[in-house]
Amino acid sequence: MAWCHQPPIVDAAGFQEGNIMNMVVFRRCQSALGVAAVMALALVASLVFAAMPAAAVTLSRADAGTFLRYEHGGEQVIGVMAKDSTNNYYCIEADERVEYQLGESVKLRDDDTARRLGWLMDHYRDGTAAEHAAIAVLAHDLLDLKPDTWKSRRVSVMRDNPTLRRKVEQMWEEAGSNAPANATVTRTYAEGTRTGRVTVSVTNAQGKTIAGIRYAATLNGPAVFANGSATVTGISGAEPIVYSWKATGEGEVKASVAYDRKQVDVFAVAGGQDLVRYGGSSQVSGKAVNFSVRKEFVPTLGTAVAAKVVDAGQPVVDTVTSGVDDGDSWASGLELRASGWYFDGLVVGDLSEPVMPGADETAKEFIARLGTMGFRPSAYGEASFTAPGQRVDVRATAEPGGDAAYEAPRGGGFGTWVWAFEVEKLSDTARQYIGKDVVSGFLEYTETNSNRARVSVESTVTEHTGVVGSELSDTITVDGFPDDHGSFDGNVKLGIGADRAMAQVSVWWAGDPNDSAGDEAYRPQGETPPAEDSNHRLIGVWDYPAVNGRIRVGAGAPDAHGDPVHIVAESHGWYVFVWSFDGDDRVMPASSAYDDAWERVRIWDVARPRKPALTTQVEPDIVRVDEPFRDTARIVGDVPEGAYVTFTAYEAVEEGAVPGMNGVLLDEARAEVDHTLFEQTIVSPQVRSPKAGLVYWRASLRSRDGDVLVSHELGVEGETVTVEAPDDPPAEPKADPEPEKPVLSHTGAGVVAIIVVGSGAAAAAIGALAFRRRSRR
């Protein structure tokens, strides 16, 4: 046995006094404690110690070099008083005998004192005698059960070891700086609530970050660290340590941290010396933090047509911009492909409020629902995005995923886009982030445009030649306007303007005012009328409704305001009718050509003799589908050298349809005329019609220069073939026979025109135009 602070006895061989095992057993102190003292000790223990019993241990005496000596009623020691295989033991009860057989221990209550002492005992496990003495002094200062007794001994300790006082102060401060008192975990978001960082710090009692402390950080909830685990472990550094995390779903996550904290074991021996030792480390919880996470995000599509008004035949372009819902964020680098559908041919009655998809309606279901309402896509688009705020100009294609560009329809109408991110079309990676389809509405204001219709105009003057004083007139056929054109007042929400209700017909004169022989030099040239001058004059302009149908201009027929129109040729020269429309948001600008041979009249000073007559007759006038037929033209009268006949046959149309506004089966086919014959018959090539209906013909006698000498209106008697549907499927069509040579004429529609004879200048006055222009844009 030994008394607390009594120096151990060491023999010459360096072994401490004891039994053969160099082990002695703690004995109870010779002075028994009174009942009151025992109760006091129990009270103190209940306040100071946490009941964490440990197994009994057997000790040996302290090694030399682990304590300092001092005088206090004899030689005493301060430092390590005993040891086991791994730990040093320090006494906390002055002037009590030390026994070397201990029972169970308890943990010193976890506070700053225990943390610092535990850290010192562990850190200086192999320290110097002075360092061990300083630990012993601190243990007595903080834990001694007999503070008055220790106080007198402390004076002796410091007297005989004058540097120890500073050592005690230094080591206590050092322990305060290095003993962990807390650990904190904080979180930050990096990519919305989908990814972020967790920062782990272990701090001392002063709140400063300290290094070298083991810890474990854990995520409880739908999130993991970058390593795919919900837990990471490490050793603290002088700076906070950062870990990345990522959401695996949606919900609340708790980030917590547990760290190692040093402990002190207390061996309380009734009637003997109480001892303390390093009690190892225990993981304790630091401060935790809760936060919300969400892996998925909701992308958005901002769309707007590039042009509110698109002309027929032009591409349709939509500007699509990617985005995310409020509070969301795009997954870094994630590619999303959007699909677009373009619907055309909408009419004014379709422009109601937008049609929106249901909350859980997929794009496919929404497009199908629109189909049941009569709306089907005519064009398509695709766009790819890898971040919000990206903008793509998408040109509509004729097929999904195709390369062929879609062109706005000739017939016009309104058009609108629908765009969507379709989950079923996304990549496997993208589907991890997008929970359901994102679909835009139908007829959204920014996504709706007007496709302007292209108008067709066909016209012919009543007489192509005349004399001064003749009354001039024209028949104009217009097609291509929307059926309700003139009634649309515009739509402010859609940004589309109102209809222009009127078109105009102007009449121009061109020639030499002083000499009719000079008129030929001013034959109308070019598509647009020239500026007015002494050789070009605007005779008048009249308004007519901008609608489909036939317009009669002149000869007393009223204009749009109900006023009769009379146009009289007051001078020799050329008179030209020009129909024009300035355009609006639903119809493109259009005009007949100034140099259209069908739209001009040559006026002479006096009438010319020998007027040729043109009589035409189809053969036969009733056929079945794919059976051949033709037209004949009988000419009687003087024909100028170089004159020829042209034949045009229009595709079959239903009865009541406006003729001449559709395609052709035969287009201005030319047949030569013998100018030496006074009477002759010209035959057109044979044609066949693949469908039933009425086929309208037109034959025209033209001069060498292309001027129309004589012609007729569409639909005159003898110039229409009725094509009937076959009773049985038609046989394979046979090759057309060779055109027949001219034969004598049949009775039919007859037209008389003035023919030019005489001088070369007069003959050249018949205008030149090889092909007829129907209309121009």
Coordinates of C-alpha atoms in Angstrom, one line a residue, residues 241-759:
I241 CA -15.1 20.1 -43.9
V242 CA -17.6 20.2 -46.8
Y243 CA -19.5 17.2 -48.3
S244 CA -21.8 17.2 -51.3
W245 CA -25.2 15.7 -51.1
K246 CA -28.0 14.9 -53.6
A247 CA -31.6 14.3 -53.3
T248 CA -33.0 10.9 -54.0
G249 CA -36.7 11.9 -53.7
E250 CA -38.8 14.6 -52.1
G251 CA -39.2 15.3 -48.4
E252 CA -37.5 16.5 -45.2
V253 CA -33.9 15.5 -44.5
K254 CA -32.2 15.7 -41.1
A255 CA -28.4 16.2 -41.2
S256 CA -26.8 15.3 -37.9
V257 CA -23.2 14.9 -36.7
A258 CA -21.7 12.8 -33.9
Y259 CA -18.2 13.3 -32.7
D260 CA -15.7 11.8 -30.3
R261 CA -15.3 13.4 -26.9
K262 CA -12.8 12.5 -24.3
Q263 CA -14.0 11.1 -21.0
V264 CA -12.7 10.6 -17.5
D265 CA -13.2 7.4 -15.4
V266 CA -13.6 7.8 -11.6
F267 CA -12.8 5.1 -9.2
A268 CA -14.5 5.9 -5.9
V269 CA -13.1 3.8 -3.0
A270 CA -14.9 4.0 0.3
G271 CA -12.3 4.5 3.0
G272 CA -9.5 4.6 0.4
Q273 CA -8.1 6.9 -2.3
D274 CA -10.3 7.9 -5.2
L275 CA -8.6 7.8 -8.5
V276 CA -9.2 9.1 -12.0
R277 CA -7.9 8.0 -15.4
Y278 CA -8.5 8.6 -19.1
G279 CA -11.9 7.1 -19.9
G280 CA -11.6 6.8 -23.6
S281 CA -13.8 8.5 -26.2
S282 CA -17.5 8.4 -26.7
Q283 CA -19.5 9.7 -29.7
V284 CA -21.9 12.4 -28.8
S285 CA -24.4 14.2 -31.0
G286 CA -23.7 17.7 -32.1
K287 CA -26.2 20.2 -33.5
A288 CA -28.4 18.9 -36.3
V289 CA -30.2 20.7 -39.1
N290 CA -33.4 20.0 -41.0
F291 CA -34.0 20.9 -44.6
S292 CA -36.3 20.1 -47.6
V293 CA -35.1 18.3 -50.7
R294 CA -36.6 17.5 -54.1
K295 CA -35.0 15.6 -56.9
E296 CA -37.5 16.3 -59.6
F297 CA -38.2 19.7 -61.1
V298 CA -40.8 21.2 -63.4
P299 CA -39.5 22.7 -66.6
T300 CA -41.4 25.4 -68.4
L301 CA -41.7 26.4 -72.0
G302 CA -42.1 30.1 -73.0
T303 CA -43.2 30.3 -76.6
A304 CA -44.1 33.1 -79.1
V305 CA -44.5 33.0 -82.8
A306 CA -41.6 34.8 -84.6
A307 CA -44.1 36.7 -86.8
K308 CA -47.8 37.4 -86.2
V309 CA -48.5 37.5 -90.0
V310 CA -47.0 34.9 -92.4
D311 CA -47.5 34.9 -96.1
A312 CA -48.6 31.9 -98.0
G313 CA -45.7 29.7 -99.0
Q314 CA -43.5 31.1 -96.2
P315 CA -42.1 29.1 -93.3
V316 CA -43.6 29.3 -89.9
V317 CA -41.1 29.9 -87.1
D318 CA -41.7 29.7 -83.4
T319 CA -39.4 31.0 -80.7
V320 CA -39.2 28.6 -77.7
T321 CA -37.5 29.5 -74.4
S322 CA -36.8 27.0 -71.6
G323 CA -37.4 27.8 -68.0
V324 CA -38.2 26.2 -64.6
D325 CA -41.1 26.6 -62.1
D326 CA -40.7 29.1 -59.3
G327 CA -38.3 27.7 -56.7
D328 CA -37.1 24.9 -59.0
S329 CA -33.8 24.5 -60.7
W330 CA -32.7 22.7 -63.8
A331 CA -30.6 19.6 -63.2
S332 CA -27.0 20.6 -64.3
G333 CA -26.3 19.7 -67.9
L334 CA -29.5 17.7 -68.3
E335 CA -30.9 17.7 -71.8
L336 CA -34.6 17.9 -72.4
R337 CA -36.2 17.7 -75.8
A338 CA -39.5 19.4 -76.5
S339 CA -42.0 18.5 -79.1
G340 CA -44.2 21.0 -81.0
W341 CA -47.4 20.7 -83.0
Y342 CA -48.7 23.4 -85.3
F343 CA -52.4 23.6 -86.2
D344 CA -53.4 25.7 -89.3
G345 CA -56.6 26.5 -91.2
L346 CA -58.3 27.9 -88.1
V347 CA -61.2 30.3 -88.9
V348 CA -62.5 33.3 -87.0
G349 CA -65.0 31.2 -85.2
D350 CA -62.2 29.0 -83.7
L351 CA -60.6 32.0 -81.9
S352 CA -62.3 31.5 -78.6
E353 CA -60.5 31.3 -75.2
P354 CA -57.4 29.1 -75.1
V355 CA -57.9 25.4 -74.4
M356 CA -55.7 24.2 -71.6
P357 CA -54.5 20.7 -70.8
G358 CA -55.7 18.9 -67.6
A359 CA -53.5 18.8 -64.5
D360 CA -52.4 15.2 -65.3
E361 CA -53.2 15.1 -69.0
T362 CA -50.3 13.9 -71.1
A363 CA -49.3 15.6 -74.3
K364 CA -50.6 12.6 -76.3
E365 CA -53.9 12.7 -74.6
F366 CA -54.2 16.5 -75.0
I367 CA -53.5 16.3 -78.8
A368 CA -56.1 13.5 -79.1
R369 CA -58.6 15.6 -77.2
L370 CA -58.0 18.5 -79.6
G371 CA -58.6 16.0 -82.5
T372 CA -62.1 15.3 -81.1
M373 CA -62.7 19.0 -81.3
G374 CA -61.8 19.1 -85.0
F375 CA -58.2 20.4 -84.6
R376 CA -55.4 18.3 -86.0
P377 CA -51.7 19.3 -86.4
S378 CA -50.4 20.2 -89.9
A379 CA -46.8 20.7 -88.9
Y380 CA -44.3 19.9 -86.3
G381 CA -41.2 21.1 -84.4
E382 CA -38.5 20.0 -82.0
A383 CA -36.2 21.9 -79.7
S384 CA -33.5 20.7 -77.3
F385 CA -32.4 22.5 -74.0
T386 CA -29.7 21.9 -71.4
A387 CA -30.5 24.8 -69.1
P388 CA -33.1 27.4 -68.3
G389 CA -33.2 30.6 -70.3
Q390 CA -32.1 29.0 -73.6
R391 CA -33.9 30.2 -76.7
V392 CA -34.4 28.2 -79.9
D393 CA -36.0 29.5 -83.1
V394 CA -37.9 26.4 -84.5
R395 CA -38.9 26.2 -88.1
A396 CA -42.0 24.0 -88.6
T397 CA -41.5 20.8 -90.6
A398 CA -44.1 18.9 -92.7
E399 CA -43.5 15.6 -90.8
P400 CA -42.5 14.9 -87.2
G401 CA -38.7 14.9 -87.0
G402 CA -38.5 15.5 -90.8
D403 CA -36.3 17.9 -92.7
A404 CA -38.8 19.2 -95.3
A405 CA -40.0 22.7 -94.2
Y406 CA -43.7 23.3 -93.8
E407 CA -45.0 26.3 -95.8
A408 CA -48.0 28.4 -94.8
P409 CA -51.1 27.3 -96.8
R410 CA -52.2 29.3 -99.8
G411 CA -55.7 29.3 -98.4
G412 CA -54.7 31.2 -95.3
G413 CA -56.4 30.9 -91.9
F414 CA -55.1 31.2 -88.4
G415 CA -52.5 28.9 -86.9
T416 CA -51.3 28.1 -83.4
W417 CA -48.7 26.0 -81.6
V418 CA -48.8 23.5 -78.7
W419 CA -45.5 22.5 -77.1
A420 CA -44.6 19.8 -74.6
F421 CA -41.9 18.0 -72.7
E422 CA -43.1 14.4 -73.1
V423 CA -41.8 12.1 -70.4
E424 CA -42.1 9.0 -72.7
K425 CA -39.7 10.7 -75.2
L426 CA -37.1 11.8 -72.7
S427 CA -33.9 9.9 -72.0
D428 CA -33.7 7.5 -69.1
T429 CA -31.6 10.0 -67.1
A430 CA -34.1 12.8 -67.8
R431 CA -37.0 10.7 -66.6
Q432 CA -35.4 10.6 -63.2
Y433 CA -36.0 14.3 -62.9
I434 CA -39.3 14.9 -64.7
G435 CA -42.4 13.4 -63.1
K436 CA -45.0 14.2 -65.7
D437 CA -45.6 15.8 -69.1
V438 CA -45.4 19.6 -69.3
V439 CA -47.8 20.8 -71.9
S440 CA -48.7 24.3 -73.2
G441 CA -52.2 25.4 -74.1
F442 CA -54.0 25.6 -77.4
L443 CA -54.7 29.0 -78.9
E444 CA -52.4 30.8 -76.4
Y445 CA -52.2 34.4 -77.5
T446 CA -48.4 34.5 -78.0
E447 CA -48.6 31.3 -79.9
T448 CA -51.2 32.2 -82.5
N449 CA -50.6 33.8 -85.9
S450 CA -52.4 34.6 -89.1
N451 CA -51.4 32.9 -92.3
R452 CA -52.2 35.3 -95.1
A453 CA -54.1 33.8 -98.1
R454 CA -52.9 34.3 -101.6
V455 CA -55.5 35.7 -104.0
S456 CA -55.9 34.7 -107.6
V457 CA -57.2 37.1 -110.2
E458 CA -58.3 36.3 -113.7
S459 CA -59.9 38.9 -116.0
T460 CA -60.4 39.8 -119.6
V461 CA -61.7 43.0 -121.2
T462 CA -64.9 42.7 -123.2
E463 CA -63.3 43.9 -126.4
H464 CA -59.5 43.9 -127.0
T465 CA -59.6 46.5 -129.8
G466 CA -61.8 49.6 -130.4
V467 CA -62.0 53.1 -131.7
V468 CA -62.1 56.5 -130.0
G469 CA -65.4 56.9 -128.3
S470 CA -65.9 53.2 -127.5
E471 CA -67.1 52.3 -124.0
L472 CA -64.7 49.9 -122.3
S473 CA -65.5 47.2 -119.7
D474 CA -63.8 44.3 -118.0
T475 CA -64.9 41.1 -116.3
I476 CA -62.7 40.2 -113.3
T477 CA -62.8 36.9 -111.4
V478 CA -61.3 36.8 -107.9
D479 CA -60.7 33.8 -105.8
G480 CA -58.7 33.1 -102.6
F481 CA -60.2 35.5 -100.1
P482 CA -61.6 33.9 -96.9
D483 CA -65.3 33.3 -97.3
D484 CA -66.0 35.8 -94.5
H485 CA -63.5 38.4 -95.6
G486 CA -64.6 41.9 -94.8
S487 CA -66.4 40.9 -91.6
F488 CA -63.4 40.3 -89.3
D489 CA -62.8 43.3 -86.9
G490 CA -59.5 42.0 -85.7
N491 CA -58.5 40.5 -82.3
V492 CA -56.5 42.7 -79.9
K493 CA -55.5 39.8 -77.7
L494 CA -54.0 37.9 -80.6
G495 CA -52.5 41.0 -82.1
I496 CA -54.2 40.5 -85.5
G497 CA -55.7 43.4 -87.3
A498 CA -59.1 43.9 -89.0
D499 CA -59.9 43.1 -92.6
R500 CA -59.5 45.6 -95.4
A501 CA -62.9 45.6 -96.9
M502 CA -62.2 47.1 -100.4
A503 CA -60.1 46.3 -103.4
Q504 CA -59.5 48.8 -106.2
V505 CA -59.8 48.7 -110.0
S506 CA -57.8 51.4 -111.8
V507 CA -57.7 52.1 -115.6
W508 CA -54.6 53.5 -117.2
W509 CA -54.0 55.1 -120.6
A510 CA -50.6 54.9 -122.4
G511 CA -49.7 56.2 -125.8
D512 CA -48.5 59.1 -127.9
P513 CA -51.1 61.9 -127.5
N514 CA -50.0 63.6 -130.7
D515 CA -49.7 60.7 -133.2
S516 CA -51.4 57.3 -133.1
A517 CA -48.5 55.9 -135.1
G518 CA -46.4 56.4 -132.0
D519 CA -48.7 54.4 -129.6
E520 CA -46.8 51.2 -130.2
A521 CA -43.8 52.6 -128.4
Y522 CA -45.9 52.7 -125.2
R523 CA -47.2 49.2 -125.3
P524 CA -47.8 48.3 -121.6
Q525 CA -44.6 46.8 -120.1
G526 CA -43.9 45.4 -116.6
E527 CA -46.1 44.2 -113.8
T528 CA -46.7 47.5 -112.1
P529 CA -48.1 50.7 -113.6
P530 CA -45.6 53.5 -114.4
A531 CA -45.5 56.9 -112.9
E532 CA -47.9 59.4 -114.6
D533 CA -46.4 61.6 -117.3
S534 CA -47.5 62.9 -120.7
N535 CA -47.5 59.3 -122.1
H536 CA -49.1 57.6 -119.1
R537 CA -52.2 58.7 -117.4
L538 CA -54.5 57.3 -114.7
I539 CA -58.0 57.5 -116.0
G540 CA -59.8 56.6 -112.7
V541 CA -59.9 54.3 -109.6
W542 CA -63.0 52.6 -108.3
D543 CA -63.7 50.5 -105.1
Y544 CA -65.1 47.0 -105.2
P545 CA -65.6 44.5 -102.3
A546 CA -62.6 42.5 -101.5
V547 CA -64.4 39.2 -101.8
N548 CA -64.4 36.2 -104.1
G549 CA -66.5 36.2 -107.3
R550 CA -66.9 38.1 -110.5
I551 CA -66.8 41.8 -110.9
R552 CA -68.1 43.7 -113.9
V553 CA -66.3 47.0 -114.3
G554 CA -67.7 49.6 -116.7
A555 CA -70.6 49.6 -119.1
G556 CA -72.8 51.1 -116.3
A557 CA -72.2 48.3 -113.7
P558 CA -72.1 49.8 -110.1
D559 CA -69.0 49.9 -108.0
A560 CA -68.9 49.0 -104.2
H561 CA -70.7 52.3 -103.4
G562 CA -73.6 51.7 -105.8
D563 CA -72.4 54.3 -108.3
P564 CA -72.6 53.2 -112.0
V565 CA -69.2 53.2 -113.8
H566 CA -68.7 54.3 -117.4
I567 CA -65.3 54.3 -119.0
V568 CA -65.1 55.9 -122.5
A569 CA -61.9 55.8 -124.7
E570 CA -61.3 59.4 -125.4
S571 CA -57.9 59.0 -127.1
H572 CA -56.1 56.5 -129.3
G573 CA -53.6 54.3 -127.5
W574 CA -53.7 51.6 -124.9
Y575 CA -56.2 51.2 -122.1
V576 CA -55.3 48.8 -119.2
F577 CA -57.5 47.6 -116.4
V578 CA -55.6 46.8 -113.1
W579 CA -57.3 45.1 -110.1
S580 CA -55.4 45.5 -106.8
F581 CA -55.7 44.8 -103.1
D582 CA -53.4 46.4 -100.6
G583 CA -53.5 43.4 -98.2
D584 CA -54.4 43.0 -94.6
D585 CA -53.5 40.6 -91.7
R586 CA -55.5 37.8 -93.4
V587 CA -54.8 38.3 -97.1
M588 CA -51.6 39.1 -98.9
P589 CA -51.4 42.1 -101.2
A590 CA -52.3 41.2 -104.8
S591 CA -52.7 42.8 -108.2
S592 CA -53.2 41.9 -111.8
A593 CA -50.3 42.8 -114.0
Y594 CA -50.1 46.0 -115.9
D595 CA -48.7 44.2 -118.9
D596 CA -51.4 41.4 -118.9
A597 CA -52.5 41.1 -122.5
W598 CA -56.0 40.0 -121.4
E599 CA -56.5 43.3 -119.6
R600 CA -55.7 45.8 -122.3
V601 CA -57.7 47.4 -125.2
R602 CA -56.0 48.9 -128.2
I603 CA -57.9 52.0 -129.4
W604 CA -57.6 53.4 -132.9
D605 CA -58.6 56.7 -134.3
V606 CA -61.0 55.0 -136.8
A607 CA -62.4 51.5 -137.3
R608 CA -60.5 49.0 -139.4
P609 CA -62.3 46.9 -142.0
R610 CA -62.3 43.1 -142.4
K611 CA -62.9 42.0 -138.8
P612 CA -62.0 38.3 -138.1
A613 CA -64.5 36.1 -136.3
L614 CA -63.6 33.2 -134.0
T615 CA -66.1 30.4 -133.5
T616 CA -65.2 27.6 -131.1
Q617 CA -66.7 24.2 -130.3
V618 CA -65.6 21.3 -128.1
E619 CA -65.6 17.8 -129.4
P620 CA -67.4 15.9 -127.9
D621 CA -69.3 17.9 -125.3
I622 CA -70.0 14.8 -123.0
V623 CA -67.3 12.2 -122.1
R624 CA -66.5 9.8 -119.3
V625 CA -63.5 10.1 -117.0
D626 CA -60.2 9.5 -118.9
E627 CA -61.9 9.6 -122.3
P628 CA -60.3 12.0 -124.8
F629 CA -61.8 15.3 -126.0
R630 CA -60.6 18.5 -127.7
D631 CA -61.5 22.0 -128.8
T632 CA -61.8 23.5 -132.3
A633 CA -61.5 27.2 -133.4
R634 CA -62.9 28.4 -136.8
I635 CA -61.5 31.6 -138.0
V636 CA -63.2 33.7 -140.7
G637 CA -61.5 37.0 -141.9
D638 CA -58.2 38.5 -142.5
V639 CA -55.5 37.3 -140.2
P640 CA -52.1 39.1 -139.8
E641 CA -48.9 37.2 -140.7
G642 CA -47.5 35.4 -137.6
A643 CA -50.9 35.1 -135.9
Y644 CA -51.6 32.0 -133.9
V645 CA -54.3 30.4 -131.7
T646 CA -53.9 29.3 -128.1
F647 CA -56.1 26.7 -126.3
T648 CA -56.5 26.4 -122.5
A649 CA -58.5 23.7 -120.8
Y650 CA -59.2 24.0 -117.0
E651 CA -59.4 21.0 -114.6
A652 CA -62.9 19.7 -114.0
V653 CA -64.9 21.6 -111.3
E654 CA -68.4 21.1 -109.9
E655 CA -71.3 22.8 -111.4
G656 CA -71.7 26.3 -109.9
A657 CA -68.0 26.8 -109.2
V658 CA -66.2 29.8 -110.4
P659 CA -64.3 28.7 -113.6
G660 CA -60.7 29.6 -114.3
M661 CA -59.5 29.7 -110.7
N662 CA -58.1 26.1 -110.6
G663 CA -55.4 24.2 -112.4
V664 CA -55.3 23.4 -116.0
L665 CA -55.3 20.3 -118.2
L666 CA -53.9 22.2 -121.2
D667 CA -52.1 25.5 -120.7
E668 CA -52.0 28.0 -123.6
A669 CA -51.3 25.3 -126.2
R670 CA -50.2 27.1 -129.4
A671 CA -51.4 26.2 -132.9
E672 CA -50.2 28.1 -135.9
V673 CA -52.6 30.0 -138.3
D674 CA -52.2 30.4 -142.1
H675 CA -52.5 34.1 -142.7
T676 CA -53.1 33.4 -146.4
L677 CA -56.4 31.7 -145.8
F678 CA -59.6 33.7 -145.3
E679 CA -61.4 30.8 -143.6
Q680 CA -59.8 28.0 -141.6
T681 CA -60.3 25.6 -138.6
I682 CA -57.6 25.0 -135.9
V683 CA -57.8 21.9 -133.7
S684 CA -56.4 21.7 -130.1
P685 CA -54.4 18.7 -128.8
Q686 CA -56.6 16.0 -127.1
V687 CA -56.9 16.0 -123.3
R688 CA -58.4 13.7 -120.7
S689 CA -59.9 14.4 -117.3
P690 CA -59.1 12.1 -114.4
K691 CA -62.2 13.3 -112.5
A692 CA -65.8 14.1 -113.2
G693 CA -67.2 17.7 -113.6
L694 CA -67.2 20.6 -116.0
V695 CA -64.1 21.3 -118.1
Y696 CA -64.1 24.9 -119.4
W697 CA -62.2 25.8 -122.5
R698 CA -60.9 29.1 -123.9
A699 CA -59.5 29.8 -127.3
S700 CA -57.8 33.0 -128.3
L701 CA -56.5 34.4 -131.6
R702 CA -53.3 36.3 -131.0
S703 CA -51.0 38.5 -133.0
R704 CA -47.3 37.7 -133.7
D705 CA -46.5 39.9 -130.6
G706 CA -49.0 38.1 -128.4
D707 CA -51.7 40.7 -128.3
V708 CA -55.2 39.1 -128.0
L709 CA -57.0 39.9 -131.2
V710 CA -60.2 38.0 -130.4
S711 CA -61.2 35.6 -127.5
H712 CA -64.3 34.8 -125.4
E713 CA -65.3 34.5 -121.8
L714 CA -65.1 31.2 -119.9
G715 CA -68.4 29.3 -120.0
V716 CA -69.7 30.5 -123.3
E717 CA -71.9 28.1 -125.3
G718 CA -70.0 25.3 -127.0
E719 CA -66.9 25.7 -124.8
T720 CA -67.7 23.4 -121.9
V721 CA -67.3 19.6 -121.7
T722 CA -69.2 17.6 -119.2
V723 CA -67.1 14.7 -117.8
E724 CA -69.2 11.9 -116.3
A725 CA -68.0 9.3 -113.7
P726 CA -67.6 5.8 -115.2
D727 CA -70.0 3.1 -114.3
D728 CA -67.1 0.6 -114.0
P729 CA -63.5 1.3 -113.1
P730 CA -61.9 2.9 -116.2
A731 CA -59.6 0.9 -118.4
E732 CA -55.9 1.9 -118.9
P733 CA -55.9 5.1 -120.8
K734 CA -54.8 4.9 -124.4
A735 CA -52.2 7.1 -126.0
D736 CA -53.5 10.3 -127.4
P737 CA -53.8 10.2 -131.2
E738 CA -51.9 12.6 -133.4
P739 CA -53.7 16.0 -133.7
E740 CA -55.9 16.1 -136.7
K741 CA -55.3 18.6 -139.5
P742 CA -57.6 21.6 -139.7
V743 CA -61.1 20.9 -140.9
L744 CA -64.2 23.0 -141.5
S745 CA -65.7 24.7 -138.4
H746 CA -68.7 23.7 -136.3
T747 CA -71.3 26.1 -135.2
G748 CA -70.5 27.6 -131.8
A749 CA -69.7 30.8 -130.0
G750 CA -68.6 33.6 -132.3
V751 CA -66.6 36.7 -131.5
V752 CA -65.6 39.5 -133.9
A753 CA -62.5 41.6 -133.6
I754 CA -60.8 44.4 -135.5
I755 CA -57.8 43.3 -137.5
V756 CA -54.9 45.5 -138.5
V757 CA -54.0 45.9 -142.2
G758 CA -51.9 48.3 -144.1
S759 CA -48.6 49.8 -143.1

